[in-house]
Amino acid sequence: MISEASTGESALVAILRGVVPERVVEIGDALYDAGIRIVEVPLNSPEPFASIAKLVACGRRDWTIGAGTVLNVDDVRRTHEVGGHLVVAPNLNAGVIRCALELAMQVIPGIATATEAFDAIDAGARQLKLFPAVTYGPHHLQALRAVLPSDVNVFPVGGIERQAIPRWLSAGAAGFGFGSELFRPDYSVADIGRRARDLAQALRQARAQLGQG
């Protein structure tokens, strides 16, 4: 589970929105070399299932590969069929959560309010995506954490910049999903690798400063 690995770079989810199958392996290699172990290919990318299958075929056992922007159970099943083990959604859909869990996949539904968070928990989710995080801010997460079960982890996603990592950790973030801060289709592989290393280092430093390392 992501929650069991949330003390290091494995708490970072790389969101490769817009990635194409022809580039996904070299990009995945750069992320892996930087220490990132969780990769999400949003389903509104070109040929997303082909990209997921290519990453899965790399055969790295400590990698978690899956799909993002998963909106229905059919896409959960298709992700499973190509070997994906992770389902991430921007919204709360109890059917998506239950289907993913039935297939022994990790699932991170999107939530914003306490009501949505507890509805997701009731459906079986133990990891939640606060989205879009920049709209709500660390104080919102801190308030949510005050009422959420301690074994439920929250990953802020959407508009988070590297320098904001310490504030979000202090508010109770278990990890982060990074999209454009880490990847855009026009970024070079070298640039993606540098960005990944910078984010991983920022997370390590923030955890050390907060006594979480």
Coordinates of C-alpha atoms in Angstrom, one line a residue:
M1 CA 0.0 0.0 0.0
I2 CA 1.1 3.6 -0.6
S3 CA 0.3 4.3 3.0
E4 CA 3.0 1.8 4.2
A5 CA 5.6 3.6 2.1
S6 CA 4.7 7.1 2.8
T7 CA 7.9 8.0 4.7
G8 CA 10.1 8.6 1.7
E9 CA 10.0 9.3 -2.0
S10 CA 7.4 6.6 -2.4
A11 CA 4.9 9.1 -1.0
L12 CA 5.2 11.0 -4.3
V13 CA 2.8 10.1 -7.1
A14 CA 4.0 11.1 -10.6
I15 CA 1.0 12.1 -12.7
L16 CA 1.9 11.8 -16.4
R17 CA -1.0 13.6 -18.0
G18 CA -0.5 13.7 -21.8
V19 CA 2.2 11.1 -21.9
V20 CA 2.4 9.0 -25.1
P21 CA 3.4 5.3 -25.2
E22 CA 6.4 6.1 -27.3
R23 CA 8.0 8.1 -24.5
V24 CA 6.6 6.5 -21.4
V25 CA 9.3 4.0 -20.7
E26 CA 12.2 6.4 -20.8
I27 CA 10.2 8.9 -18.7
G28 CA 9.4 6.0 -16.3
D29 CA 13.1 5.2 -16.1
A30 CA 14.0 8.8 -15.2
L31 CA 11.4 8.8 -12.4
Y32 CA 12.5 5.5 -11.1
D33 CA 16.1 6.6 -11.0
A34 CA 15.0 9.7 -9.0
G35 CA 13.4 7.4 -6.4
I36 CA 9.7 7.8 -7.4
R37 CA 7.9 4.5 -7.2
I38 CA 4.3 5.4 -8.0
V39 CA 3.2 6.4 -11.5
E40 CA -0.3 7.4 -12.6
V41 CA -1.2 7.7 -16.3
P42 CA -4.5 9.7 -16.5
L43 CA -7.0 8.2 -18.9
N44 CA -7.4 11.5 -20.8
S45 CA -3.9 10.9 -22.1
P46 CA -3.2 9.5 -25.6
E47 CA -3.5 5.7 -25.6
P48 CA -3.3 5.5 -21.8
F49 CA -3.8 1.8 -21.5
A50 CA -0.9 1.2 -23.9
S51 CA 1.3 3.4 -21.7
I52 CA 0.3 1.6 -18.5
A53 CA 1.0 -1.8 -20.1
K54 CA 4.5 -0.6 -21.2
L55 CA 5.3 0.6 -17.7
V56 CA 4.0 -2.6 -16.1
A57 CA 6.1 -4.7 -18.6
C58 CA 9.3 -3.1 -17.2
G59 CA 8.8 -5.7 -14.4
R60 CA 9.9 -3.6 -11.4
R61 CA 8.4 -5.2 -8.4
D62 CA 8.7 -2.1 -6.2
W63 CA 6.8 0.0 -8.7
T64 CA 3.1 0.8 -8.5
I65 CA 1.6 1.6 -11.9
G66 CA -2.0 2.6 -12.6
A67 CA -4.5 5.0 -14.1
G68 CA -5.8 8.4 -13.1
T69 CA -8.9 10.2 -14.0
V70 CA -10.8 6.9 -13.6
L71 CA -14.5 7.8 -13.8
N72 CA -16.3 4.4 -14.2
V73 CA -16.0 0.7 -13.4
D74 CA -15.2 -0.2 -17.0
D75 CA -12.0 1.8 -16.9
V76 CA -11.1 0.1 -13.5
R77 CA -11.4 -3.2 -15.2
R78 CA -9.4 -2.2 -18.3
T79 CA -6.7 -0.9 -16.0
H80 CA -6.6 -4.2 -14.2
E81 CA -6.5 -6.1 -17.5
V82 CA -3.3 -4.4 -18.7
G83 CA -1.6 -5.0 -15.3
G84 CA -2.3 -1.8 -13.5
H85 CA -2.5 -2.0 -9.7
L86 CA -3.6 1.6 -8.9
V87 CA -6.8 3.6 -9.6
V88 CA -6.9 7.3 -8.9
A89 CA -10.0 9.4 -9.5
P90 CA -10.7 13.2 -9.3
N91 CA -14.1 12.5 -7.7
L92 CA -16.0 10.2 -5.4
N93 CA -17.6 7.2 -7.1
A94 CA -18.5 4.4 -4.7
G95 CA -18.8 1.9 -7.6
V96 CA -15.2 2.7 -8.7
I97 CA -13.9 2.2 -5.2
R98 CA -15.7 -1.1 -4.7
C99 CA -14.7 -2.5 -8.1
A100 CA -11.0 -1.6 -7.5
L101 CA -11.0 -3.2 -4.1
E102 CA -12.7 -6.4 -5.5
L103 CA -9.8 -6.6 -8.0
A104 CA -7.3 -6.2 -5.2
M105 CA -6.2 -2.8 -6.6
Q106 CA -5.2 0.3 -4.6
V107 CA -7.7 3.1 -5.0
I108 CA -7.5 6.8 -4.2
P109 CA -10.8 8.6 -4.8
G110 CA -11.0 12.4 -5.0
I111 CA -12.6 14.3 -2.1
A112 CA -12.9 17.8 -0.9
T113 CA -15.4 17.9 2.0
A114 CA -15.8 15.8 5.2
T115 CA -19.0 14.4 3.8
E116 CA -17.2 13.1 0.7
A117 CA -14.3 11.8 2.7
F118 CA -16.6 9.7 4.9
D119 CA -18.6 8.5 2.0
A120 CA -15.4 7.3 0.4
I121 CA -14.3 5.6 3.6
D122 CA -17.7 3.9 3.9
A123 CA -17.1 2.5 0.4
G124 CA -13.8 1.0 1.5
A125 CA -11.2 3.6 0.6
R126 CA -8.3 4.1 3.1
Q127 CA -6.4 6.6 0.9
L128 CA -8.0 9.9 -0.3
K129 CA -7.0 12.5 -2.8
L130 CA -7.7 16.1 -1.7
F131 CA -8.5 17.7 -5.1
P132 CA -7.9 20.3 -6.2
A133 CA -5.7 20.9 -3.2
V134 CA -4.7 24.5 -4.1
T135 CA -8.3 25.6 -3.9
Y136 CA -8.6 24.5 -0.3
G137 CA -5.1 24.8 1.2
P138 CA -3.3 23.2 4.2
H139 CA -5.7 24.6 6.8
H140 CA -8.6 22.7 5.1
L141 CA -6.6 19.5 5.3
Q142 CA -5.7 20.1 8.9
A143 CA -9.4 20.5 9.8
L144 CA -10.2 17.3 7.9
R145 CA -7.5 15.4 9.7
A146 CA -9.0 16.3 13.0
V147 CA -12.0 14.1 12.3
L148 CA -10.7 11.5 9.9
P149 CA -9.6 8.0 11.2
S150 CA -5.9 7.9 11.8
D151 CA -5.4 5.0 9.4
V152 CA -6.8 7.0 6.5
N153 CA -4.2 8.8 4.5
V154 CA -4.8 12.0 2.5
F155 CA -2.8 13.0 -0.6
P156 CA -3.1 16.6 -1.7
V157 CA -3.1 16.9 -5.5
G158 CA -3.5 19.9 -7.8
G159 CA -1.5 23.1 -7.9
I160 CA 1.0 22.2 -5.1
E161 CA 4.4 23.8 -5.6
R162 CA 7.6 22.3 -4.2
Q163 CA 8.1 25.1 -1.6
A164 CA 4.6 24.3 -0.1
I165 CA 5.5 20.7 0.8
P166 CA 6.4 21.5 4.5
R167 CA 3.1 23.4 5.1
W168 CA 1.1 20.4 3.7
L169 CA 3.1 17.9 5.7
S170 CA 2.5 19.9 8.9
A171 CA -1.2 19.9 8.1
G172 CA -1.3 16.1 7.9
A173 CA -0.5 15.1 4.3
A174 CA 0.7 11.5 3.9
G175 CA 2.1 12.2 0.4
F176 CA 1.6 14.2 -2.8
G177 CA 0.5 13.8 -6.4
F178 CA 2.5 16.0 -8.8
G179 CA 1.4 16.7 -12.3
S180 CA 2.7 19.8 -14.2
E181 CA 5.3 20.5 -11.5
L182 CA 6.9 17.2 -12.5
F183 CA 5.7 16.4 -16.0
R184 CA 4.4 18.0 -19.2
P185 CA 4.5 16.5 -22.6
D186 CA 7.0 19.1 -23.8
Y187 CA 9.5 18.5 -20.9
S188 CA 12.7 16.7 -21.8
V189 CA 13.6 13.4 -20.1
A190 CA 16.5 15.2 -18.4
D191 CA 14.2 18.0 -17.2
I192 CA 11.7 15.4 -15.8
G193 CA 14.5 13.6 -14.0
R194 CA 15.8 16.8 -12.5
R195 CA 12.3 17.9 -11.4
A196 CA 11.7 14.4 -9.8
R197 CA 15.0 14.6 -7.9
D198 CA 14.2 18.1 -6.7
L199 CA 10.8 17.0 -5.4
A200 CA 12.1 13.9 -3.7
Q201 CA 14.8 16.0 -2.0
A202 CA 12.3 18.6 -0.9
L203 CA 10.2 15.9 0.6
R204 CA 13.1 14.4 2.5
Q205 CA 14.2 17.7 3.8
A206 CA 10.7 18.7 4.9
R207 CA 10.2 15.4 6.7
A208 CA 13.6 15.8 8.5
Q209 CA 12.8 19.3 9.6
L210 CA 9.4 18.2 11.0
G211 CA 10.9 15.1 12.7
Q212 CA 9.0 12.7 10.4
G213 CA 12.1 11.1 8.9

